[in-house]
Coordinates of C-alpha atoms in Angstrom, one line a residue:
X1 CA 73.6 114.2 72.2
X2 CA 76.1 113.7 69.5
X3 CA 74.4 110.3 68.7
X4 CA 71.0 111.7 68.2
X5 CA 72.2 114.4 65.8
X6 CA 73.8 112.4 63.7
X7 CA 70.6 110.0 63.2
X8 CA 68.8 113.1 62.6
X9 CA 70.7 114.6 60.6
X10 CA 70.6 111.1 58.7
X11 CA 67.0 111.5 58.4
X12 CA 66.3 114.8 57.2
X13 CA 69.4 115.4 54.5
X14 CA 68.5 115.2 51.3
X15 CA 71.9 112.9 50.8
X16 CA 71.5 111.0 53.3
X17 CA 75.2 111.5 54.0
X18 CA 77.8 113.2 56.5
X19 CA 80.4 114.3 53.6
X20 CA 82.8 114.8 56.6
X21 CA 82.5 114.4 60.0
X22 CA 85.3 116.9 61.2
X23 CA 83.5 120.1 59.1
X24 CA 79.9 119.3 59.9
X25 CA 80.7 118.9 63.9
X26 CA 82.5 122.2 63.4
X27 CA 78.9 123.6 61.5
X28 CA 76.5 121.7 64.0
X29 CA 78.8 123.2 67.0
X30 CA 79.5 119.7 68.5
X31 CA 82.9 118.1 69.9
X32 CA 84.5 116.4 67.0
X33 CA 85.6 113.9 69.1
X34 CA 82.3 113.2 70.8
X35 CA 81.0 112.9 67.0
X36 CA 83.7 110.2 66.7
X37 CA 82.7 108.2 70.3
X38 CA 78.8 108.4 68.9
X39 CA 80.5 107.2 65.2
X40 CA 81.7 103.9 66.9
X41 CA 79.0 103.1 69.1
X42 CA 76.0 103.3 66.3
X43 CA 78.7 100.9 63.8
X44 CA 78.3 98.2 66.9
X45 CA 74.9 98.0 65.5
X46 CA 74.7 98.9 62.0
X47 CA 72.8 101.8 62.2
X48 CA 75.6 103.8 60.1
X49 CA 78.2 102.8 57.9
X50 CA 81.7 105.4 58.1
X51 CA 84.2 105.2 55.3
X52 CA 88.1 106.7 57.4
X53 CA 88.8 110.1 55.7
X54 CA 93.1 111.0 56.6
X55 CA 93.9 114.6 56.4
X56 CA 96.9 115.6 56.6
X57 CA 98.5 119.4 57.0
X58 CA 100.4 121.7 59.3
X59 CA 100.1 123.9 62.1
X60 CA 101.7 126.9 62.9
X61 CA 103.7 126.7 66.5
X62 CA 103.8 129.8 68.4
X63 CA 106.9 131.4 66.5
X64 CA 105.1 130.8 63.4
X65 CA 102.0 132.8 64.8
X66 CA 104.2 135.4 65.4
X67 CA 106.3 135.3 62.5
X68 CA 103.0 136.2 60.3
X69 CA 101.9 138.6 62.5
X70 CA 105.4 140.5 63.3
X71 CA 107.2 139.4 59.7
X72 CA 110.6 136.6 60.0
X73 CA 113.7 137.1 62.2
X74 CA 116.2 138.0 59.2
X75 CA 113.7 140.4 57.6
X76 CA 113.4 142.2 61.3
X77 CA 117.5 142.2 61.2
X78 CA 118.2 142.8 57.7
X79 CA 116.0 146.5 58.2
X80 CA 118.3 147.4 61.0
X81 CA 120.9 147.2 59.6
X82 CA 119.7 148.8 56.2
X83 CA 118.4 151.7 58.6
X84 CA 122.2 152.0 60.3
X85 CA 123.5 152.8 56.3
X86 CA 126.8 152.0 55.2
X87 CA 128.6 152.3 58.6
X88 CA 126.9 148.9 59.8
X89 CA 125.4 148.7 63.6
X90 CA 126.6 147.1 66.7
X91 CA 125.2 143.4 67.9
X92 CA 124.2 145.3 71.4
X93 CA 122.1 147.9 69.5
X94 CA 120.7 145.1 67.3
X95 CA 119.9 143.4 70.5
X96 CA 118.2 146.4 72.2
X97 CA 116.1 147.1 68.8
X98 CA 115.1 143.9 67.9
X99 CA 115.1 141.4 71.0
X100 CA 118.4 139.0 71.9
X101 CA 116.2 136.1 70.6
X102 CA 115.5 137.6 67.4
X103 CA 119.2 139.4 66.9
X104 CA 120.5 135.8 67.5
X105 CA 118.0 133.6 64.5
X106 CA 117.9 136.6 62.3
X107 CA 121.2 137.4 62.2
X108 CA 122.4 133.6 61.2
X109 CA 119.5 133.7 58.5
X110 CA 121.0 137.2 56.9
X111 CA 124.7 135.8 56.9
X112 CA 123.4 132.4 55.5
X113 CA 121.3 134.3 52.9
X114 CA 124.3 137.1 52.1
X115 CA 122.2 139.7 53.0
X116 CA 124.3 141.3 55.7
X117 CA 128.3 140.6 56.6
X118 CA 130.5 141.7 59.3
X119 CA 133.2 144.8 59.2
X120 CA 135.0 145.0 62.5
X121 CA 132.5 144.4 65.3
X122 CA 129.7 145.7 63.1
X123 CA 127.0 144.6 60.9
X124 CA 126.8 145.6 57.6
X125 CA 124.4 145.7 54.8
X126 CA 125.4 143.2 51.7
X127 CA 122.0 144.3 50.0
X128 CA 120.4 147.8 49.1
X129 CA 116.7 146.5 50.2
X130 CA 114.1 144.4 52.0
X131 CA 113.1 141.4 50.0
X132 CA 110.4 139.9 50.0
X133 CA 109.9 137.7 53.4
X134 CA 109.2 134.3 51.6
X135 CA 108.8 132.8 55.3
X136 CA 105.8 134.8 56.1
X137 CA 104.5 134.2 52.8
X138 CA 104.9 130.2 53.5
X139 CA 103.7 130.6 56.8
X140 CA 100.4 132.6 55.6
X141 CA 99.7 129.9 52.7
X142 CA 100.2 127.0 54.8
X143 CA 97.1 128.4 57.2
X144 CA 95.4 129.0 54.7
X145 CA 95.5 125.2 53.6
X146 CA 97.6 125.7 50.7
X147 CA 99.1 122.7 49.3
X148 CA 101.2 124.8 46.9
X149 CA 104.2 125.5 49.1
X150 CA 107.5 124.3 47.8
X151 CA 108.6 121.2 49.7
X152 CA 112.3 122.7 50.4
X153 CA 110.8 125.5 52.3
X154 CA 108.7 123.2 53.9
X155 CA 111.1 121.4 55.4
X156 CA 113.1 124.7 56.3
X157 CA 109.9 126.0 58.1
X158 CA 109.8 122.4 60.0
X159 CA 113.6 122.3 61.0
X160 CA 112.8 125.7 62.2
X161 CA 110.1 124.5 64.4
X162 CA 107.4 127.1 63.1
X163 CA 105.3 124.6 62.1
X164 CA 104.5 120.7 62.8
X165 CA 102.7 117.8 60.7
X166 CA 99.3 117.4 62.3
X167 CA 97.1 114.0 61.1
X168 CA 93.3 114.5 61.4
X169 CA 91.5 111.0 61.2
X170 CA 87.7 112.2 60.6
X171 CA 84.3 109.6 58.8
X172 CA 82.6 110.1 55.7
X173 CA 78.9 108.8 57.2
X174 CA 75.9 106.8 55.5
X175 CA 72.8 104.8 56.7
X176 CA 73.5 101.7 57.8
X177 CA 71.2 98.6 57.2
X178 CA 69.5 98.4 60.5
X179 CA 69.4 102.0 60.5
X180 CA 66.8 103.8 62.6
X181 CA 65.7 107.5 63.0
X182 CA 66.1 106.9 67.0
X183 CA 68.0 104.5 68.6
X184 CA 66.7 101.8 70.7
X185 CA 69.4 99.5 73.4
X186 CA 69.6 96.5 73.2
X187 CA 69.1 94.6 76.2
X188 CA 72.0 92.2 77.1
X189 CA 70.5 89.9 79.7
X190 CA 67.3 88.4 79.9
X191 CA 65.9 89.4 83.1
X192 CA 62.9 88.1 85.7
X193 CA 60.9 90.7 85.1
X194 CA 60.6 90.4 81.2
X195 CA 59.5 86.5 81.5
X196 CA 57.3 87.8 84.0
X197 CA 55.7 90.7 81.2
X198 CA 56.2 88.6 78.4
X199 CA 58.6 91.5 77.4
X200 CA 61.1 88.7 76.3
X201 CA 59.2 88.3 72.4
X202 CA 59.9 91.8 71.6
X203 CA 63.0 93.3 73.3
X204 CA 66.0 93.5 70.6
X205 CA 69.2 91.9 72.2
X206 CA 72.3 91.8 71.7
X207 CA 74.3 89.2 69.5
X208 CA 76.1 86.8 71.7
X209 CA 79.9 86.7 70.4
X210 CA 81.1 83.4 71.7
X211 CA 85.0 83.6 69.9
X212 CA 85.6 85.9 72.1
X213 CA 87.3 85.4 75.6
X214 CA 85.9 86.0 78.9
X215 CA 86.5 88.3 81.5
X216 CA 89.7 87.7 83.1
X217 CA 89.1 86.0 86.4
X218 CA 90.6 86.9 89.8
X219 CA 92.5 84.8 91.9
X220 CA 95.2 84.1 93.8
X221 CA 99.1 83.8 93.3
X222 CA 101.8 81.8 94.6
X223 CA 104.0 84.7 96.1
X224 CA 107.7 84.0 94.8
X225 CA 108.8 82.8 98.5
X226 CA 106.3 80.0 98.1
X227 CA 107.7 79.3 94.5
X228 CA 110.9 78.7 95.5
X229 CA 110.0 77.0 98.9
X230 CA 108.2 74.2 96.7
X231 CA 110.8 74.1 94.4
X232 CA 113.3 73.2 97.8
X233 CA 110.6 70.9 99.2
X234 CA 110.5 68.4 95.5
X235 CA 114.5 68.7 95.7
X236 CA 114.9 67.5 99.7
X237 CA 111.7 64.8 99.0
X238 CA 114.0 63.5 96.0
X239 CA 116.7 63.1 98.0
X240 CA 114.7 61.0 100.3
X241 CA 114.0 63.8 103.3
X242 CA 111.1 63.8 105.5
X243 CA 109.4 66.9 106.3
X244 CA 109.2 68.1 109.8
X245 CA 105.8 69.4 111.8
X246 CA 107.2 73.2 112.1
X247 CA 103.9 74.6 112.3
X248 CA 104.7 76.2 116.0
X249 CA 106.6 79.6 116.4
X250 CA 106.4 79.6 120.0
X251 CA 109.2 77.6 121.9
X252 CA 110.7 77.1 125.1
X253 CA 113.9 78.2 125.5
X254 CA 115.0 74.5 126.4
X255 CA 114.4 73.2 123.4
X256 CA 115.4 76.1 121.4
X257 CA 118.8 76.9 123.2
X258 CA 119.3 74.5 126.2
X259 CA 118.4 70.8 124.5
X260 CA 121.3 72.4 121.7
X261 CA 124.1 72.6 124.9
X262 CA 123.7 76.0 124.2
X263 CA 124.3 77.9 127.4
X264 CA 122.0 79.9 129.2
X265 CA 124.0 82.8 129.8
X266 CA 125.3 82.6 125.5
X267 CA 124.3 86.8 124.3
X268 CA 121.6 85.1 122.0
X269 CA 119.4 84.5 124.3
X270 CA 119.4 88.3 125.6
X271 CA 116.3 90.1 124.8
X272 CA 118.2 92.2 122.3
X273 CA 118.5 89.5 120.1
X274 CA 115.2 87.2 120.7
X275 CA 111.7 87.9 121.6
X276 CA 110.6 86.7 124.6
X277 CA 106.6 85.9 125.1
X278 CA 105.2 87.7 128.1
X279 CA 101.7 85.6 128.3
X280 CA 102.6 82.9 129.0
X281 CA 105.5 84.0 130.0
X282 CA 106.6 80.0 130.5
X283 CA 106.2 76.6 128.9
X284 CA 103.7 73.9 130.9
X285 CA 106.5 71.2 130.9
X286 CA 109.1 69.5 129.0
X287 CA 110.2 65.7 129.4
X288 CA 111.5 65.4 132.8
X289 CA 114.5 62.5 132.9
X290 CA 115.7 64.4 129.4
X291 CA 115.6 67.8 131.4
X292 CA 117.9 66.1 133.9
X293 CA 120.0 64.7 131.5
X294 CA 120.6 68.0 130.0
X295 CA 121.1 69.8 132.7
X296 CA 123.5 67.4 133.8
X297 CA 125.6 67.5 130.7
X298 CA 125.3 71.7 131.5
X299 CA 126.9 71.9 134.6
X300 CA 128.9 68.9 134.7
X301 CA 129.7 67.1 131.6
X302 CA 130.0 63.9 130.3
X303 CA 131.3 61.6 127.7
X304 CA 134.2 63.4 128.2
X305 CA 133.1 66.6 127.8
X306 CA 133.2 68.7 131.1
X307 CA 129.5 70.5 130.1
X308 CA 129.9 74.7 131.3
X309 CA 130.1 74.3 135.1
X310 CA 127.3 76.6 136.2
X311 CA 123.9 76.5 137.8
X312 CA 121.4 75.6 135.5
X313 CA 118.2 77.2 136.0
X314 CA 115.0 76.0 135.5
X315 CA 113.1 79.4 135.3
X316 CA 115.6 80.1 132.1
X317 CA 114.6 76.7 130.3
X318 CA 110.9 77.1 130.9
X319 CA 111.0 80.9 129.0
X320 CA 109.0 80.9 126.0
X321 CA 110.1 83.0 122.6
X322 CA 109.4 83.4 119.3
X323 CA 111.9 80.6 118.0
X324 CA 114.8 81.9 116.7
X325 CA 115.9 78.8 114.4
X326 CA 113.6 75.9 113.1
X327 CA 116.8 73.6 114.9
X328 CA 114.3 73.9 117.9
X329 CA 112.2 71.4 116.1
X330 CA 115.3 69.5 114.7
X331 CA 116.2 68.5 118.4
X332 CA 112.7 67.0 119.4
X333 CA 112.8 64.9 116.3
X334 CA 116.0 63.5 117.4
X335 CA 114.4 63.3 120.8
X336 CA 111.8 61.5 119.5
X337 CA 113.7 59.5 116.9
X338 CA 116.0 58.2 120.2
X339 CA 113.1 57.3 121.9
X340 CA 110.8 55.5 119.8
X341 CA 109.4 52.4 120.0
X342 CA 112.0 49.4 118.3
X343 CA 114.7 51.7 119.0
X344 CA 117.2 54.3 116.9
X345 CA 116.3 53.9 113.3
X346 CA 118.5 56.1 110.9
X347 CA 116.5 59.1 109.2
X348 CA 116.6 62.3 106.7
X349 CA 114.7 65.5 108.1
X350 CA 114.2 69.0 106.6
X351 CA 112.1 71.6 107.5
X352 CA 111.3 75.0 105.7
X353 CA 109.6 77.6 107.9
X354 CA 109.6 80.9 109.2
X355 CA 112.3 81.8 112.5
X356 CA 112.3 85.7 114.2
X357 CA 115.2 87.2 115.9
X358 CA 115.7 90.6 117.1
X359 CA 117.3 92.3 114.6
X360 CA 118.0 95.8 113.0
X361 CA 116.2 96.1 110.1
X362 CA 117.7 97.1 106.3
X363 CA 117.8 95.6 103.0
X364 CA 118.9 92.3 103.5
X365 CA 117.8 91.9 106.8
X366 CA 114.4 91.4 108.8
X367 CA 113.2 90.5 112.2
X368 CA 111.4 87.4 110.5
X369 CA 112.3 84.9 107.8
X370 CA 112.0 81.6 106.8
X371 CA 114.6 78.8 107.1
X372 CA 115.4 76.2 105.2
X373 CA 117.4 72.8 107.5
X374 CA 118.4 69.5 106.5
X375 CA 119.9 66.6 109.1
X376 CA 120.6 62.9 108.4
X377 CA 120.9 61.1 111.6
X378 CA 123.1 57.8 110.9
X379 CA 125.6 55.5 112.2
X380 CA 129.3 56.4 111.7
X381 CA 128.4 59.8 109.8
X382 CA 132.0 62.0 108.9
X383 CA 132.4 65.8 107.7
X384 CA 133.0 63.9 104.1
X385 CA 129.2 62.7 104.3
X386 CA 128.0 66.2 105.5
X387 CA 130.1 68.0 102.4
X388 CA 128.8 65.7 99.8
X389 CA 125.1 66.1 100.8
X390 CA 125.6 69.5 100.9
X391 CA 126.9 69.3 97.8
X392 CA 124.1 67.4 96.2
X393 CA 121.4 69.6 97.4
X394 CA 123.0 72.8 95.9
X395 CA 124.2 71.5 92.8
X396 CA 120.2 70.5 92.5
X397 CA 119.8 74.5 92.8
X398 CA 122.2 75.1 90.2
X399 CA 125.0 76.3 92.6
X400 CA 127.7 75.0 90.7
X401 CA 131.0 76.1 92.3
X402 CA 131.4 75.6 96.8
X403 CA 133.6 77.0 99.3
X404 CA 133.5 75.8 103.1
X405 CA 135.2 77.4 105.3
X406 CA 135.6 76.6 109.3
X407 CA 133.2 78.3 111.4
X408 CA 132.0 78.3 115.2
X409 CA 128.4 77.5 116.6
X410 CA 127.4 76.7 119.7
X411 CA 126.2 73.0 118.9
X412 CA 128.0 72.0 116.2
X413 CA 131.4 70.7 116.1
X414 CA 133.2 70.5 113.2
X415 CA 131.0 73.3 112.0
X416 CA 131.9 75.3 108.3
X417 CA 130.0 78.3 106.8
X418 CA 129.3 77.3 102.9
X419 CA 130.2 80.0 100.2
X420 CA 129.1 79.8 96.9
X421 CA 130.2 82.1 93.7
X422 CA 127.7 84.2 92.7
X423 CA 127.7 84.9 88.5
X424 CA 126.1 88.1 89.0
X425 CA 127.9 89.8 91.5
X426 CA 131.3 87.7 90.3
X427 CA 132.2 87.3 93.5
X428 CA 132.3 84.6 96.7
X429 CA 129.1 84.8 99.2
X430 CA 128.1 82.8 102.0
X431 CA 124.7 80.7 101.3
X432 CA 124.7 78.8 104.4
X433 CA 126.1 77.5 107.8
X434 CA 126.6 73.2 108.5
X435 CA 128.6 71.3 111.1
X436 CA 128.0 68.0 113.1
X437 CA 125.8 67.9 116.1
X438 CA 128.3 67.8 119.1
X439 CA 127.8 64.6 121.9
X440 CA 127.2 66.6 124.2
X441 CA 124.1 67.2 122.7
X442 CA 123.3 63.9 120.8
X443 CA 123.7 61.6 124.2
X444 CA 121.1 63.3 126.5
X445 CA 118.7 62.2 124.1
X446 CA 119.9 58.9 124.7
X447 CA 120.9 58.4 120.8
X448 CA 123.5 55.0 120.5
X449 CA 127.0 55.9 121.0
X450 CA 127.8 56.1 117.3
X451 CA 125.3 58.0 115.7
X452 CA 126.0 61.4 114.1
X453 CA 124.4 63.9 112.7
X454 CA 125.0 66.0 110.0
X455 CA 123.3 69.5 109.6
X456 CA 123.2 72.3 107.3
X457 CA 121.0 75.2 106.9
X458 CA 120.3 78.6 104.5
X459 CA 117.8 80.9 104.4
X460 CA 114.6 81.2 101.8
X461 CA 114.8 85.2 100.9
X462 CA 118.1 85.2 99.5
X463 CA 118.0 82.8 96.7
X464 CA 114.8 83.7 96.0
X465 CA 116.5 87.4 95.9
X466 CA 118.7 86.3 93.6
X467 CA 116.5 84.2 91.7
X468 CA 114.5 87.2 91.2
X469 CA 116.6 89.8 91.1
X470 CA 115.5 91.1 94.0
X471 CA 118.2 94.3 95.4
X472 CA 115.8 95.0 98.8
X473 CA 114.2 92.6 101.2
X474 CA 111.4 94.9 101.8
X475 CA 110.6 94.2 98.5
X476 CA 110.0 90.3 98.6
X477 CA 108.9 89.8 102.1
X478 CA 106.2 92.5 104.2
X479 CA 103.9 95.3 104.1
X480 CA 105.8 97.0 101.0
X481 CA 105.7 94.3 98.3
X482 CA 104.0 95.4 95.2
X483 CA 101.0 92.9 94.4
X484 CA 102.0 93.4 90.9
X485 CA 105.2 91.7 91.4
X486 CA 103.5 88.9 92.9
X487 CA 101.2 88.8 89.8
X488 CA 104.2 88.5 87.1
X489 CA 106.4 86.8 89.3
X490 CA 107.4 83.2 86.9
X491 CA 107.6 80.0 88.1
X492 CA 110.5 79.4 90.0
X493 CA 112.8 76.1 88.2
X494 CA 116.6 75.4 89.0
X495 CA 118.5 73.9 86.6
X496 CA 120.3 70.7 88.0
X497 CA 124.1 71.0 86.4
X498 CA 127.6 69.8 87.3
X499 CA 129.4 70.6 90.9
X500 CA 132.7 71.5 91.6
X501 CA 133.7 72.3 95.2
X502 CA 136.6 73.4 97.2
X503 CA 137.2 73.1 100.9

């Protein structure tokens, strides 16, 4: 609507000008900012040409408004107390006659001004009448427009907060040179139907613009997880690792717990703290002379070890679950590794990839996440080669400073939990667990006599946490992460930098 007055109004004034858009929407009854949105549409295609007009003025607040209509604070005050006489009046009369608010504004203005003073606990006049209330007088001239008010009571009125500076951006409006008394759109594609009508030769379009950039386009993003898993994956491959086929969550219990000389009755295999698959409820097989030999080295031993002396039990082995550590895939690669064809050959294998265990859910903890493991299987392997790979691969994350301290698990022996200081939180944390795979584990898989391997093992969410400042889990991993975050999350780089480490 707004657009179609203004071209009409083009057309039919003598001047062929709009002196001032802000008075003649006010005259033609239109929204001035409607008048504005229909300015910059018809200067996309040169029907008009607008010249900026700034105007700049006040506007009286709600105390001003009632300032001119009622008269100031101090003039209110100052006849009070001119009405008490000589003998002055209390502050709770002048409250009850005038208002707290105003007793309170007016009465600073009259002391400040010498109008009034004090005698005792009453107010009393210092003048013998009303002067003239020049803040009314401002007030009035300033809605009026007036530019003549003095700039000291200007800025009185504005500390005051009876009035406040208002800039009013309006367009002084001419024909432009493709100017038209109706407008006609420009068509932006060419379509089927005006080949087909020959409409093509005579529809205006639209300039192409090709500086300008296209529409962003959609895709995906690398959530920060996956950043910093491929930033662990280059580090092990540098370091000469192989990666293992994790790509199955669902284990047996033999190789996740029993294959490990873990025993079956050990409280992490209770349903509390894995989840057991009802259907299927068991595994199909596992290899039957290395089930023997495990169960062997369960209830009786060997290599001088005397095993755990109870009754293994099939039934428990063949349980499947949700694997609760990627080491399940660890032990059939050693299995595999002892077994191959040409013999025992000495290897590096890591694996990153997601473990569940049933656990009690909070900030820093979840009933899924992801695991990263390293082994080296070699002859003659010591804790001195296990701390100095260990080493190496966090130094290559920019852990600078290590701590290892002993530890117990159930299939390593020596075994050590790794700390490392943390800049932000200037304090120790643990990062990790790492030990040696014990015999009685290593020789069922019928490994030569001296091999060892050396293990270690962290979890994925929390240096990406703290690569991210990350505070809750919930908010890097599962239904609650913000898409945004995903969006803006940078590339994940570690800067590769000196290590000093204690034991």
């Amino acid at each position: 609507m707004a657009e179609a007055l203004i071209l009409t109004y083009l057309n039919t004034s003598d001047t062929t000008t709009i002196p001032d858009t802000f008075t003649w929407s006010e005259d033609s009854k239109v929204s001035h900012q409607d008048v504005v949105g229909a300015v910059k549409s018809l200067l996309v295609d040169a029907y008009i040409t607008a010249d900026e007009i700034t105007a700049n003025f006040f506007e009286l607040t709600s105390e001003g408004e009632q300032i001119i209509k009622d008269g100031s604070q101090e003039i209110a005050v100052l006849k009070c107390v001119l009405e008490a006489g000589a003998d002055g009046i209390g502050m709770g009369d002048l409250q009850t006659k005038v208002g707290k608010n105003v007793a309170k504004i007016g009465m600073g203005n009259c002391m400040k001004a010498k109008w009034i003073g004090k005698a005792g606990a009453n107010l009393v006049p210092k003048v013998d009448a009303v002067p003239e209330d020049e803040v009314q007088d401002a007030l009035k001239a300033l809605s009026a427009g007036s530019s003549d008010v003095d700039g000291k009571v200007v800025q009185n009125l504005k500390r005051r907060k009876l009035i406040s500076p208002v800039t009013r951006k309006s367009y002084k409006v001419s024909r432009g040179p493709s100017y038209a008394p109706v407008r006609v759109k420009k068509a932006a594609d060419l379509t089927k139907e005006m080949l087909d009508s020959g409409a093509w030769q005579t529809t205006p379009f639209k300039s192409y613009n090709f500086l300008t950039l296209g529409e962003k386009v959609g895709g995906g993003y690398l959530h920060p997880l996956l950043k910093v898993r491929a930033e662990f994956r280059k580090i092990l491959m540098q370091m000469g690792f192989q990666e293992m086929p994790t790509n199955k969550w669902v284990e047996s219990s033999f190789w996740n717990f029993d294959s490990l000389f873990q025993p079956q009755s050990h409280p992490a295999r209770d349903a509390h703290d894995t989840f057991f698959i009802k259907k299927p409820a068991e595994t199909v097989s596992v290899p039957d002379d290395y089930y023997e030999r495990v169960k062997e080295m369960h209830e009786k031993g060997g290599g001088g070890s005397i095993g755990y002396r109870y009754n293994f039990k099939k039934e428990e082995a063949f349980k499947n679950l949700l694997r609760t550590h990627t080491t399940a895939i660890s032990s059939q690669m050693l299995y595999k590794l002892a077994n191959q064809e040409g013999g025992f050959k000495p290897q590096r294998y890591f694996s990153i990839d997601r473990v569940f265990r049933n656990e009690s859910m909070d900030a820093t903890h979840l009933c899924e996440f992801h695991q990263v493991e390293g082994l080296v299987a070699d002859y003659n392997l010591s804790l001195g080669d296990l701390i100095g790979t260990i080493e190496t691969f966090f130094n290559k994350i920019g852990i600078t400073q290590l701590r290892f301290k002993p530890a117990f698990n159930p299939y390593t022996e020596p075994s050590m939990e790794i700390f490392g200081y943390h800049p932000d939180l200037k304090k120790w944390t643990e990062i990790g667990n790492s030990g040696m795979f014990r015999p009685e584990m290593l020789q069922p898989m019928g490994l030569p006599e001296n091999v060892r391997v050396i293990a270690w093992g962290l979890s994925l969410e929390r240096p990406t946490m703290i690569k991210y400042r990350i505070k809750n889990i919930r908010d890097l991993f599962g239904h609650k992460v913000e898409m945004a975050r995903t969006r803006a999350a940078p590339v994940c780089r570690f800067d590769t930098v000196g290590t000093v480490a204690e034991a």
